Amino acid sequence: MTRSRHVLVPFGTRPEVVKLAPVVTALRGAGHRVTAVDTGQHTDPALSTELQATLGLAPTRRYTLPTEGPARIGALHADAATALADFVPDLVLALGDTNTVPAYALAARAAGRPFAHVEAGLRSLNDRSVEEVNRRAAGAVAQLHFAPTSRAAAFLRCEGVPSARIFVVGNPVIDTLVARRVRPTPVGDRVGVLVTAHRPTNVDDPVRLRRLVTVLRDLADQIGPVTFPVHPRTAARLAAAELTSALDHPGITLTGPVDYPRMLAALGSARLAVTDSGGIQEEAAYLGVPVVVLRGSTPRWEGVEAGTTTLAGLATDDAATAVLAAASKHTSQAEQARAAALPCPYGDGTTGAQIAGILADDRTDALLALDEPDFTDGRLPW
């Protein structure tokens, strides 16, 4: 027997839209009822409403958040509680590690509704990372853990999550790439470097921001032309630090946020991606483009294990030297060919269908149950 469930799906950032669009499509195709909630984390149209229209993810409700930090977080949690009360779903399904995730996980628990986590089990092992806290909070609440890889599943098992609650389903970003018929650019036709940077640890720190500017200029001088779509947060920090003019370089092309198809085109046609983004690491793996990660760790270890991703953060004075050394290695002819030939470790484009099928299975009822334990008979839970 199959089940048709009412699933509340919150999203608030560009990566969530890209990855949840195919999941929502698959859920509805399998007969589930979906309530989609735009939590309001991103307000730039290129990162929010325009992308939602491009990928066909229309929210049932759209919230607007205050601009200030504490009020913003408070409103996000209040909106989550309101959404649970208004829509009364059978379960909440959220993806990734943004502030939306713990807000809706905790709201689900408070409302007595089960919670499912997509992209479960990613671990950067970075205690300073807010995203790591968000991932762990989601893991503590979730009844279902949809892990993208066996490595992510292993992290969950090490933390005590029962294997029966873990499903290795791939990452839904691959569903989006497959659905859009995105194809890798032949290695010989690739040119230059795509750079993205937006994480607070990189762009809010004036010292690291200056190192980023040095990296950009050195990449343009030594590797090839640099395309830098500047995130709104990064643009504001560059302007405040009076560093924008330092990027006036003939080999650097600055743009504002670009739409998703143009971002994919820029990534696929580049010889190298230099980024602090998680999603780009996955998309680059599908497109066979090597990556230098501007961080000291990553929750996506598969690329590091394969040798197509190098960690080179901005924490030390020799950051530019480390990034350039990694860039030189990855843009060699042999490494370009090797990266292009490796299979993508993040799935085969069926993640949404797998999730929809698991939720339709009546055997999942037992995993979603939130029963209160009863040890009054003297039994001990160990």
JSON list of N, CA and C in Angstrom, two decimals, residues 178-250:
[
{"chain": "A", "resi": 178, "resn": "VAL", "atom": "N", "xyz": [20.51, 17.23, -14.58]},
{"chain": "A", "resi": 178, "resn": "VAL", "atom": "CA", "xyz": [20.04, 16.24, -15.56]},
{"chain": "A", "resi": 178, "resn": "VAL", "atom": "C", "xyz": [18.77, 16.72, -16.25]},
{"chain": "A", "resi": 179, "resn": "ALA", "atom": "N", "xyz": [17.83, 17.26, -15.47]},
{"chain": "A", "resi": 179, "resn": "ALA", "atom": "CA", "xyz": [16.56, 17.73, -16.03]},
{"chain": "A", "resi": 179, "resn": "ALA", "atom": "C", "xyz": [16.77, 18.86, -17.03]},
{"chain": "A", "resi": 180, "resn": "ARG", "atom": "N", "xyz": [17.77, 19.71, -16.78]},
{"chain": "A", "resi": 180, "resn": "ARG", "atom": "CA", "xyz": [18.05, 20.83, -17.67]},
{"chain": "A", "resi": 180, "resn": "ARG", "atom": "C", "xyz": [18.99, 20.46, -18.81]},
{"chain": "A", "resi": 181, "resn": "ARG", "atom": "N", "xyz": [19.35, 19.19, -18.87]},
{"chain": "A", "resi": 181, "resn": "ARG", "atom": "CA", "xyz": [20.22, 18.65, -19.93]},
{"chain": "A", "resi": 181, "resn": "ARG", "atom": "C", "xyz": [21.55, 19.42, -20.00]},
{"chain": "A", "resi": 182, "resn": "VAL", "atom": "N", "xyz": [22.08, 19.73, -18.83]},
{"chain": "A", "resi": 182, "resn": "VAL", "atom": "CA", "xyz": [23.37, 20.41, -18.77]},
{"chain": "A", "resi": 182, "resn": "VAL", "atom": "C", "xyz": [24.46, 19.41, -19.16]},
{"chain": "A", "resi": 183, "resn": "ARG", "atom": "N", "xyz": [25.33, 19.82, -20.05]},
{"chain": "A", "resi": 183, "resn": "ARG", "atom": "CA", "xyz": [26.39, 18.93, -20.53]},
{"chain": "A", "resi": 183, "resn": "ARG", "atom": "C", "xyz": [27.75, 19.57, -20.27]},
{"chain": "A", "resi": 184, "resn": "PRO", "atom": "N", "xyz": [28.74, 18.75, -19.95]},
{"chain": "A", "resi": 184, "resn": "PRO", "atom": "CA", "xyz": [30.09, 19.30, -19.75]},
{"chain": "A", "resi": 184, "resn": "PRO", "atom": "C", "xyz": [30.65, 19.89, -21.05]},
{"chain": "A", "resi": 185, "resn": "THR", "atom": "N", "xyz": [31.42, 20.95, -20.91]},
{"chain": "A", "resi": 185, "resn": "THR", "atom": "CA", "xyz": [32.13, 21.53, -22.04]},
{"chain": "A", "resi": 185, "resn": "THR", "atom": "C", "xyz": [33.40, 20.73, -22.29]},
{"chain": "A", "resi": 186, "resn": "PRO", "atom": "N", "xyz": [33.72, 20.40, -23.53]},
{"chain": "A", "resi": 186, "resn": "PRO", "atom": "CA", "xyz": [34.97, 19.68, -23.80]},
{"chain": "A", "resi": 186, "resn": "PRO", "atom": "C", "xyz": [36.16, 20.40, -23.17]},
{"chain": "A", "resi": 187, "resn": "VAL", "atom": "N", "xyz": [37.10, 19.63, -22.64]},
{"chain": "A", "resi": 187, "resn": "VAL", "atom": "CA", "xyz": [38.22, 20.21, -21.92]},
{"chain": "A", "resi": 187, "resn": "VAL", "atom": "C", "xyz": [38.97, 21.23, -22.76]},
{"chain": "A", "resi": 188, "resn": "GLY", "atom": "N", "xyz": [39.16, 20.95, -24.02]},
{"chain": "A", "resi": 188, "resn": "GLY", "atom": "CA", "xyz": [39.91, 21.85, -24.89]},
{"chain": "A", "resi": 188, "resn": "GLY", "atom": "C", "xyz": [39.24, 23.18, -25.13]},
{"chain": "A", "resi": 189, "resn": "ASP", "atom": "N", "xyz": [37.95, 23.26, -24.84]},
{"chain": "A", "resi": 189, "resn": "ASP", "atom": "CA", "xyz": [37.21, 24.51, -25.06]},
{"chain": "A", "resi": 189, "resn": "ASP", "atom": "C", "xyz": [37.04, 25.34, -23.80]},
{"chain": "A", "resi": 190, "resn": "ARG", "atom": "N", "xyz": [37.58, 24.88, -22.69]},
{"chain": "A", "resi": 190, "resn": "ARG", "atom": "CA", "xyz": [37.41, 25.59, -21.43]},
{"chain": "A", "resi": 190, "resn": "ARG", "atom": "C", "xyz": [38.47, 26.69, -21.27]},
{"chain": "A", "resi": 191, "resn": "VAL", "atom": "N", "xyz": [38.03, 27.79, -20.63]},
{"chain": "A", "resi": 191, "resn": "VAL", "atom": "CA", "xyz": [38.91, 28.96, -20.50]},
{"chain": "A", "resi": 191, "resn": "VAL", "atom": "C", "xyz": [38.73, 29.58, -19.11]},
{"chain": "A", "resi": 192, "resn": "GLY", "atom": "N", "xyz": [39.84, 29.93, -18.47]},
{"chain": "A", "resi": 192, "resn": "GLY", "atom": "CA", "xyz": [39.80, 30.80, -17.30]},
{"chain": "A", "resi": 192, "resn": "GLY", "atom": "C", "xyz": [39.27, 30.18, -16.03]},
{"chain": "A", "resi": 193, "resn": "VAL", "atom": "N", "xyz": [38.93, 31.06, -15.10]},
{"chain": "A", "resi": 193, "resn": "VAL", "atom": "CA", "xyz": [38.58, 30.67, -13.73]},
{"chain": "A", "resi": 193, "resn": "VAL", "atom": "C", "xyz": [37.28, 31.36, -13.33]},
{"chain": "A", "resi": 194, "resn": "LEU", "atom": "N", "xyz": [36.39, 30.60, -12.73]},
{"chain": "A", "resi": 194, "resn": "LEU", "atom": "CA", "xyz": [35.19, 31.16, -12.10]},
{"chain": "A", "resi": 194, "resn": "LEU", "atom": "C", "xyz": [35.44, 31.25, -10.61]},
{"chain": "A", "resi": 195, "resn": "VAL", "atom": "N", "xyz": [35.25, 32.43, -10.03]},
{"chain": "A", "resi": 195, "resn": "VAL", "atom": "CA", "xyz": [35.44, 32.64, -8.60]},
{"chain": "A", "resi": 195, "resn": "VAL", "atom": "C", "xyz": [34.13, 33.08, -7.97]},
{"chain": "A", "resi": 196, "resn": "THR", "atom": "N", "xyz": [33.78, 32.46, -6.85]},
{"chain": "A", "resi": 196, "resn": "THR", "atom": "CA", "xyz": [32.66, 32.95, -6.04]},
{"chain": "A", "resi": 196, "resn": "THR", "atom": "C", "xyz": [33.10, 32.96, -4.59]},
{"chain": "A", "resi": 197, "resn": "ALA", "atom": "N", "xyz": [32.64, 33.96, -3.85]},
{"chain": "A", "resi": 197, "resn": "ALA", "atom": "CA", "xyz": [32.97, 34.07, -2.42]},
{"chain": "A", "resi": 197, "resn": "ALA", "atom": "C", "xyz": [31.89, 34.86, -1.72]},
{"chain": "A", "resi": 198, "resn": "HIS", "atom": "N", "xyz": [31.34, 34.28, -0.67]},
{"chain": "A", "resi": 198, "resn": "HIS", "atom": "CA", "xyz": [30.29, 34.98, 0.06]},
{"chain": "A", "resi": 198, "resn": "HIS", "atom": "C", "xyz": [30.23, 34.67, 1.54]},
{"chain": "A", "resi": 199, "resn": "ARG", "atom": "N", "xyz": [30.98, 33.69, 2.01]},
{"chain": "A", "resi": 199, "resn": "ARG", "atom": "CA", "xyz": [30.85, 33.26, 3.40]},
{"chain": "A", "resi": 199, "resn": "ARG", "atom": "C", "xyz": [31.39, 34.33, 4.36]},
{"chain": "A", "resi": 200, "resn": "PRO", "atom": "N", "xyz": [30.67, 34.56, 5.46]},
{"chain": "A", "resi": 200, "resn": "PRO", "atom": "CA", "xyz": [31.09, 35.60, 6.40]},
{"chain": "A", "resi": 200, "resn": "PRO", "atom": "C", "xyz": [32.54, 35.44, 6.86]},
{"chain": "A", "resi": 201, "resn": "THR", "atom": "N", "xyz": [32.98, 34.21, 7.07]},
{"chain": "A", "resi": 201, "resn": "THR", "atom": "CA", "xyz": [34.36, 34.02, 7.55]},
{"chain": "A", "resi": 201, "resn": "THR", "atom": "C", "xyz": [35.38, 34.53, 6.55]},
{"chain": "A", "resi": 202, "resn": "ASN", "atom": "N", "xyz": [35.01, 34.61, 5.28]},
{"chain": "A", "resi": 202, "resn": "ASN", "atom": "CA", "xyz": [35.93, 35.14, 4.27]},
{"chain": "A", "resi": 202, "resn": "ASN", "atom": "C", "xyz": [35.73, 36.62, 4.00]},
{"chain": "A", "resi": 203, "resn": "VAL", "atom": "N", "xyz": [34.48, 37.05, 3.83]},
{"chain": "A", "resi": 203, "resn": "VAL", "atom": "CA", "xyz": [34.26, 38.42, 3.35]},
{"chain": "A", "resi": 203, "resn": "VAL", "atom": "C", "xyz": [34.00, 39.42, 4.46]},
{"chain": "A", "resi": 204, "resn": "ASP", "atom": "N", "xyz": [33.64, 38.96, 5.65]},
{"chain": "A", "resi": 204, "resn": "ASP", "atom": "CA", "xyz": [33.42, 39.90, 6.76]},
{"chain": "A", "resi": 204, "resn": "ASP", "atom": "C", "xyz": [34.72, 40.25, 7.47]},
{"chain": "A", "resi": 205, "resn": "ASP", "atom": "N", "xyz": [35.74, 39.46, 7.28]},
{"chain": "A", "resi": 205, "resn": "ASP", "atom": "CA", "xyz": [37.05, 39.71, 7.89]},
{"chain": "A", "resi": 205, "resn": "ASP", "atom": "C", "xyz": [37.87, 40.56, 6.92]},
{"chain": "A", "resi": 206, "resn": "PRO", "atom": "N", "xyz": [38.20, 41.81, 7.26]},
{"chain": "A", "resi": 206, "resn": "PRO", "atom": "CA", "xyz": [38.92, 42.68, 6.32]},
{"chain": "A", "resi": 206, "resn": "PRO", "atom": "C", "xyz": [40.26, 42.10, 5.86]},
{"chain": "A", "resi": 207, "resn": "VAL", "atom": "N", "xyz": [40.95, 41.38, 6.75]},
{"chain": "A", "resi": 207, "resn": "VAL", "atom": "CA", "xyz": [42.25, 40.79, 6.37]},
{"chain": "A", "resi": 207, "resn": "VAL", "atom": "C", "xyz": [42.04, 39.71, 5.32]},
{"chain": "A", "resi": 208, "resn": "ARG", "atom": "N", "xyz": [41.09, 38.82, 5.55]},
{"chain": "A", "resi": 208, "resn": "ARG", "atom": "CA", "xyz": [40.83, 37.76, 4.58]},
{"chain": "A", "resi": 208, "resn": "ARG", "atom": "C", "xyz": [40.27, 38.34, 3.28]},
{"chain": "A", "resi": 209, "resn": "LEU", "atom": "N", "xyz": [39.50, 39.41, 3.39]},
{"chain": "A", "resi": 209, "resn": "LEU", "atom": "CA", "xyz": [38.96, 40.03, 2.18]},
{"chain": "A", "resi": 209, "resn": "LEU", "atom": "C", "xyz": [40.09, 40.57, 1.30]},
{"chain": "A", "resi": 210, "resn": "ARG", "atom": "N", "xyz": [41.10, 41.16, 1.93]},
{"chain": "A", "resi": 210, "resn": "ARG", "atom": "CA", "xyz": [42.25, 41.65, 1.16]},
{"chain": "A", "resi": 210, "resn": "ARG", "atom": "C", "xyz": [43.00, 40.48, 0.51]},
{"chain": "A", "resi": 211, "resn": "ARG", "atom": "N", "xyz": [43.10, 39.39, 1.23]},
{"chain": "A", "resi": 211, "resn": "ARG", "atom": "CA", "xyz": [43.74, 38.21, 0.66]},
{"chain": "A", "resi": 211, "resn": "ARG", "atom": "C", "xyz": [42.95, 37.68, -0.53]},
{"chain": "A", "resi": 212, "resn": "LEU", "atom": "N", "xyz": [41.63, 37.76, -0.44]},
{"chain": "A", "resi": 212, "resn": "LEU", "atom": "CA", "xyz": [40.79, 37.34, -1.57]},
{"chain": "A", "resi": 212, "resn": "LEU", "atom": "C", "xyz": [41.08, 38.20, -2.79]},
{"chain": "A", "resi": 213, "resn": "VAL", "atom": "N", "xyz": [41.20, 39.50, -2.60]},
{"chain": "A", "resi": 213, "resn": "VAL", "atom": "CA", "xyz": [41.51, 40.40, -3.71]},
{"chain": "A", "resi": 213, "resn": "VAL", "atom": "C", "xyz": [42.85, 40.02, -4.33]},
{"chain": "A", "resi": 214, "resn": "THR", "atom": "N", "xyz": [43.83, 39.73, -3.50]},
{"chain": "A", "resi": 214, "resn": "THR", "atom": "CA", "xyz": [45.14, 39.31, -4.01]},
{"chain": "A", "resi": 214, "resn": "THR", "atom": "C", "xyz": [45.02, 38.02, -4.81]},
{"chain": "A", "resi": 215, "resn": "VAL", "atom": "N", "xyz": [44.23, 37.08, -4.30]},
{"chain": "A", "resi": 215, "resn": "VAL", "atom": "CA", "xyz": [44.01, 35.81, -5.02]},
{"chain": "A", "resi": 215, "resn": "VAL", "atom": "C", "xyz": [43.42, 36.07, -6.41]},
{"chain": "A", "resi": 216, "resn": "LEU", "atom": "N", "xyz": [42.43, 36.93, -6.46]},
{"chain": "A", "resi": 216, "resn": "LEU", "atom": "CA", "xyz": [41.79, 37.22, -7.74]},
{"chain": "A", "resi": 216, "resn": "LEU", "atom": "C", "xyz": [42.78, 37.81, -8.74]},
{"chain": "A", "resi": 217, "resn": "ARG", "atom": "N", "xyz": [43.56, 38.76, -8.30]},
{"chain": "A", "resi": 217, "resn": "ARG", "atom": "CA", "xyz": [44.53, 39.39, -9.19]},
{"chain": "A", "resi": 217, "resn": "ARG", "atom": "C", "xyz": [45.61, 38.39, -9.63]},
{"chain": "A", "resi": 218, "resn": "ASP", "atom": "N", "xyz": [46.08, 37.55, -8.71]},
{"chain": "A", "resi": 218, "resn": "ASP", "atom": "CA", "xyz": [47.10, 36.57, -9.05]},
{"chain": "A", "resi": 218, "resn": "ASP", "atom": "C", "xyz": [46.56, 35.51, -10.01]},
{"chain": "A", "resi": 219, "resn": "LEU", "atom": "N", "xyz": [45.32, 35.09, -9.80]},
{"chain": "A", "resi": 219, "resn": "LEU", "atom": "CA", "xyz": [44.71, 34.13, -10.73]},
{"chain": "A", "resi": 219, "resn": "LEU", "atom": "C", "xyz": [44.63, 34.73, -12.13]},
{"chain": "A", "resi": 220, "resn": "ALA", "atom": "N", "xyz": [44.22, 35.98, -12.22]},
{"chain": "A", "resi": 220, "resn": "ALA", "atom": "CA", "xyz": [44.13, 36.64, -13.53]},
{"chain": "A", "resi": 220, "resn": "ALA", "atom": "C", "xyz": [45.49, 36.76, -14.20]},
{"chain": "A", "resi": 221, "resn": "ASP", "atom": "N", "xyz": [46.52, 37.02, -13.40]},
{"chain": "A", "resi": 221, "resn": "ASP", "atom": "CA", "xyz": [47.87, 37.18, -13.95]},
{"chain": "A", "resi": 221, "resn": "ASP", "atom": "C", "xyz": [48.50, 35.85, -14.36]},
{"chain": "A", "resi": 222, "resn": "GLN", "atom": "N", "xyz": [48.23, 34.79, -13.59]},
{"chain": "A", "resi": 222, "resn": "GLN", "atom": "CA", "xyz": [49.00, 33.56, -13.76]},
{"chain": "A", "resi": 222, "resn": "GLN", "atom": "C", "xyz": [48.23, 32.37, -14.34]},
{"chain": "A", "resi": 223, "resn": "ILE", "atom": "N", "xyz": [46.91, 32.37, -14.20]},
{"chain": "A", "resi": 223, "resn": "ILE", "atom": "CA", "xyz": [46.13, 31.21, -14.66]},
{"chain": "A", "resi": 223, "resn": "ILE", "atom": "C", "xyz": [45.29, 31.54, -15.89]},
{"chain": "A", "resi": 224, "resn": "GLY", "atom": "N", "xyz": [44.61, 32.66, -15.88]},
{"chain": "A", "resi": 224, "resn": "GLY", "atom": "CA", "xyz": [43.76, 33.02, -17.00]},
{"chain": "A", "resi": 224, "resn": "GLY", "atom": "C", "xyz": [42.68, 33.99, -16.57]},
{"chain": "A", "resi": 225, "resn": "PRO", "atom": "N", "xyz": [41.85, 34.42, -17.49]},
{"chain": "A", "resi": 225, "resn": "PRO", "atom": "CA", "xyz": [40.82, 35.40, -17.16]},
{"chain": "A", "resi": 225, "resn": "PRO", "atom": "C", "xyz": [39.89, 34.91, -16.06]},
{"chain": "A", "resi": 226, "resn": "VAL", "atom": "N", "xyz": [39.54, 35.81, -15.15]},
{"chain": "A", "resi": 226, "resn": "VAL", "atom": "CA", "xyz": [38.71, 35.49, -14.00]},
{"chain": "A", "resi": 226, "resn": "VAL", "atom": "C", "xyz": [37.34, 36.11, -14.17]},
{"chain": "A", "resi": 227, "resn": "THR", "atom": "N", "xyz": [36.31, 35.30, -13.96]},
{"chain": "A", "resi": 227, "resn": "THR", "atom": "CA", "xyz": [34.93, 35.79, -13.90]},
{"chain": "A", "resi": 227, "resn": "THR", "atom": "C", "xyz": [34.50, 35.72, -12.44]},
{"chain": "A", "resi": 228, "resn": "PHE", "atom": "N", "xyz": [34.04, 36.86, -11.91]},
{"chain": "A", "resi": 228, "resn": "PHE", "atom": "CA", "xyz": [33.70, 36.96, -10.49]},
{"chain": "A", "resi": 228, "resn": "PHE", "atom": "C", "xyz": [32.29, 37.53, -10.34]},
{"chain": "A", "resi": 229, "resn": "PRO", "atom": "N", "xyz": [31.25, 36.67, -10.28]},
{"chain": "A", "resi": 229, "resn": "PRO", "atom": "CA", "xyz": [29.90, 37.15, -9.97]},
{"chain": "A", "resi": 229, "resn": "PRO", "atom": "C", "xyz": [29.85, 37.53, -8.48]},
{"chain": "A", "resi": 230, "resn": "VAL", "atom": "N", "xyz": [29.71, 38.79, -8.19]},
{"chain": "A", "resi": 230, "resn": "VAL", "atom": "CA", "xyz": [29.87, 39.27, -6.82]},
{"chain": "A", "resi": 230, "resn": "VAL", "atom": "C", "xyz": [28.55, 39.17, -6.06]},
{"chain": "A", "resi": 231, "resn": "HIS", "atom": "N", "xyz": [28.55, 38.38, -5.01]},
{"chain": "A", "resi": 231, "resn": "HIS", "atom": "CA", "xyz": [27.40, 38.24, -4.14]},
{"chain": "A", "resi": 231, "resn": "HIS", "atom": "C", "xyz": [27.11, 39.60, -3.48]},
{"chain": "A", "resi": 232, "resn": "PRO", "atom": "N", "xyz": [25.84, 39.95, -3.23]},
{"chain": "A", "resi": 232, "resn": "PRO", "atom": "CA", "xyz": [25.53, 41.24, -2.60]},
{"chain": "A", "resi": 232, "resn": "PRO", "atom": "C", "xyz": [26.29, 41.48, -1.29]},
{"chain": "A", "resi": 233, "resn": "ARG", "atom": "N", "xyz": [26.43, 40.45, -0.49]},
{"chain": "A", "resi": 233, "resn": "ARG", "atom": "CA", "xyz": [27.16, 40.60, 0.77]},
{"chain": "A", "resi": 233, "resn": "ARG", "atom": "C", "xyz": [28.62, 40.96, 0.49]},
{"chain": "A", "resi": 234, "resn": "THR", "atom": "N", "xyz": [29.22, 40.27, -0.47]},
{"chain": "A", "resi": 234, "resn": "THR", "atom": "CA", "xyz": [30.62, 40.51, -0.79]},
{"chain": "A", "resi": 234, "resn": "THR", "atom": "C", "xyz": [30.81, 41.91, -1.37]},
{"chain": "A", "resi": 235, "resn": "ALA", "atom": "N", "xyz": [29.89, 42.31, -2.23]},
{"chain": "A", "resi": 235, "resn": "ALA", "atom": "CA", "xyz": [29.98, 43.65, -2.82]},
{"chain": "A", "resi": 235, "resn": "ALA", "atom": "C", "xyz": [29.95, 44.73, -1.74]},
{"chain": "A", "resi": 236, "resn": "ALA", "atom": "N", "xyz": [29.09, 44.54, -0.75]},
{"chain": "A", "resi": 236, "resn": "ALA", "atom": "CA", "xyz": [29.00, 45.52, 0.34]},
{"chain": "A", "resi": 236, "resn": "ALA", "atom": "C", "xyz": [30.29, 45.57, 1.15]},
{"chain": "A", "resi": 237, "resn": "ARG", "atom": "N", "xyz": [30.86, 44.41, 1.40]},
{"chain": "A", "resi": 237, "resn": "ARG", "atom": "CA", "xyz": [32.10, 44.37, 2.19]},
{"chain": "A", "resi": 237, "resn": "ARG", "atom": "C", "xyz": [33.27, 44.96, 1.41]},
{"chain": "A", "resi": 238, "resn": "LEU", "atom": "N", "xyz": [33.35, 44.69, 0.12]},
{"chain": "A", "resi": 238, "resn": "LEU", "atom": "CA", "xyz": [34.42, 45.28, -0.71]},
{"chain": "A", "resi": 238, "resn": "LEU", "atom": "C", "xyz": [34.32, 46.80, -0.71]},
{"chain": "A", "resi": 239, "resn": "ALA", "atom": "N", "xyz": [33.10, 47.30, -0.85]},
{"chain": "A", "resi": 239, "resn": "ALA", "atom": "CA", "xyz": [32.91, 48.75, -0.87]},
{"chain": "A", "resi": 239, "resn": "ALA", "atom": "C", "xyz": [33.28, 49.37, 0.48]},
{"chain": "A", "resi": 240, "resn": "ALA", "atom": "N", "xyz": [32.87, 48.73, 1.56]},
{"chain": "A", "resi": 240, "resn": "ALA", "atom": "CA", "xyz": [33.16, 49.27, 2.89]},
{"chain": "A", "resi": 240, "resn": "ALA", "atom": "C", "xyz": [34.65, 49.30, 3.17]},
{"chain": "A", "resi": 241, "resn": "ALA", "atom": "N", "xyz": [35.37, 48.32, 2.64]},
{"chain": "A", "resi": 241, "resn": "ALA", "atom": "CA", "xyz": [36.82, 48.26, 2.86]},
{"chain": "A", "resi": 241, "resn": "ALA", "atom": "C", "xyz": [37.59, 49.03, 1.79]},
{"chain": "A", "resi": 242, "resn": "GLU", "atom": "N", "xyz": [36.88, 49.69, 0.88]},
{"chain": "A", "resi": 242, "resn": "GLU", "atom": "CA", "xyz": [37.48, 50.45, -0.21]},
{"chain": "A", "resi": 242, "resn": "GLU", "atom": "C", "xyz": [38.42, 49.58, -1.05]},
{"chain": "A", "resi": 243, "resn": "LEU", "atom": "N", "xyz": [37.94, 48.36, -1.34]},
{"chain": "A", "resi": 243, "resn": "LEU", "atom": "CA", "xyz": [38.73, 47.41, -2.11]},
{"chain": "A", "resi": 243, "resn": "LEU", "atom": "C", "xyz": [38.18, 47.16, -3.51]},
{"chain": "A", "resi": 244, "resn": "THR", "atom": "N", "xyz": [37.02, 47.72, -3.82]},
{"chain": "A", "resi": 244, "resn": "THR", "atom": "CA", "xyz": [36.41, 47.46, -5.12]},
{"chain": "A", "resi": 244, "resn": "THR", "atom": "C", "xyz": [37.33, 47.88, -6.26]},
{"chain": "A", "resi": 245, "resn": "SER", "atom": "N", "xyz": [37.98, 49.02, -6.11]},
{"chain": "A", "resi": 245, "resn": "SER", "atom": "CA", "xyz": [38.84, 49.51, -7.18]},
{"chain": "A", "resi": 245, "resn": "SER", "atom": "C", "xyz": [40.07, 48.63, -7.39]},
{"chain": "A", "resi": 246, "resn": "ALA", "atom": "N", "xyz": [40.46, 47.86, -6.36]},
{"chain": "A", "resi": 246, "resn": "ALA", "atom": "CA", "xyz": [41.60, 46.96, -6.49]},
{"chain": "A", "resi": 246, "resn": "ALA", "atom": "C", "xyz": [41.31, 45.81, -7.45]},
{"chain": "A", "resi": 247, "resn": "LEU", "atom": "N", "xyz": [40.04, 45.61, -7.76]},
{"chain": "A", "resi": 247, "resn": "LEU", "atom": "CA", "xyz": [39.66, 44.56, -8.70]},
{"chain": "A", "resi": 247, "resn": "LEU", "atom": "C", "xyz": [39.51, 45.10, -10.13]},
{"chain": "A", "resi": 248, "resn": "ASP", "atom": "N", "xyz": [39.89, 46.35, -10.31]},
{"chain": "A", "resi": 248, "resn": "ASP", "atom": "CA", "xyz": [39.92, 46.93, -11.66]},
{"chain": "A", "resi": 248, "resn": "ASP", "atom": "C", "xyz": [41.16, 46.42, -12.36]},
{"chain": "A", "resi": 249, "resn": "HIS", "atom": "N", "xyz": [41.00, 45.30, -13.04]},
{"chain": "A", "resi": 249, "resn": "HIS", "atom": "CA", "xyz": [42.12, 44.57, -13.63]},
{"chain": "A", "resi": 249, "resn": "HIS", "atom": "C", "xyz": [41.66, 44.05, -14.99]},
{"chain": "A", "resi": 250, "resn": "PRO", "atom": "N", "xyz": [42.48, 44.12, -16.01]},
{"chain": "A", "resi": 250, "resn": "PRO", "atom": "CA", "xyz": [42.03, 43.69, -17.35]},
{"chain": "A", "resi": 250, "resn": "PRO", "atom": "C", "xyz": [41.65, 42.22, -17.43]}
]
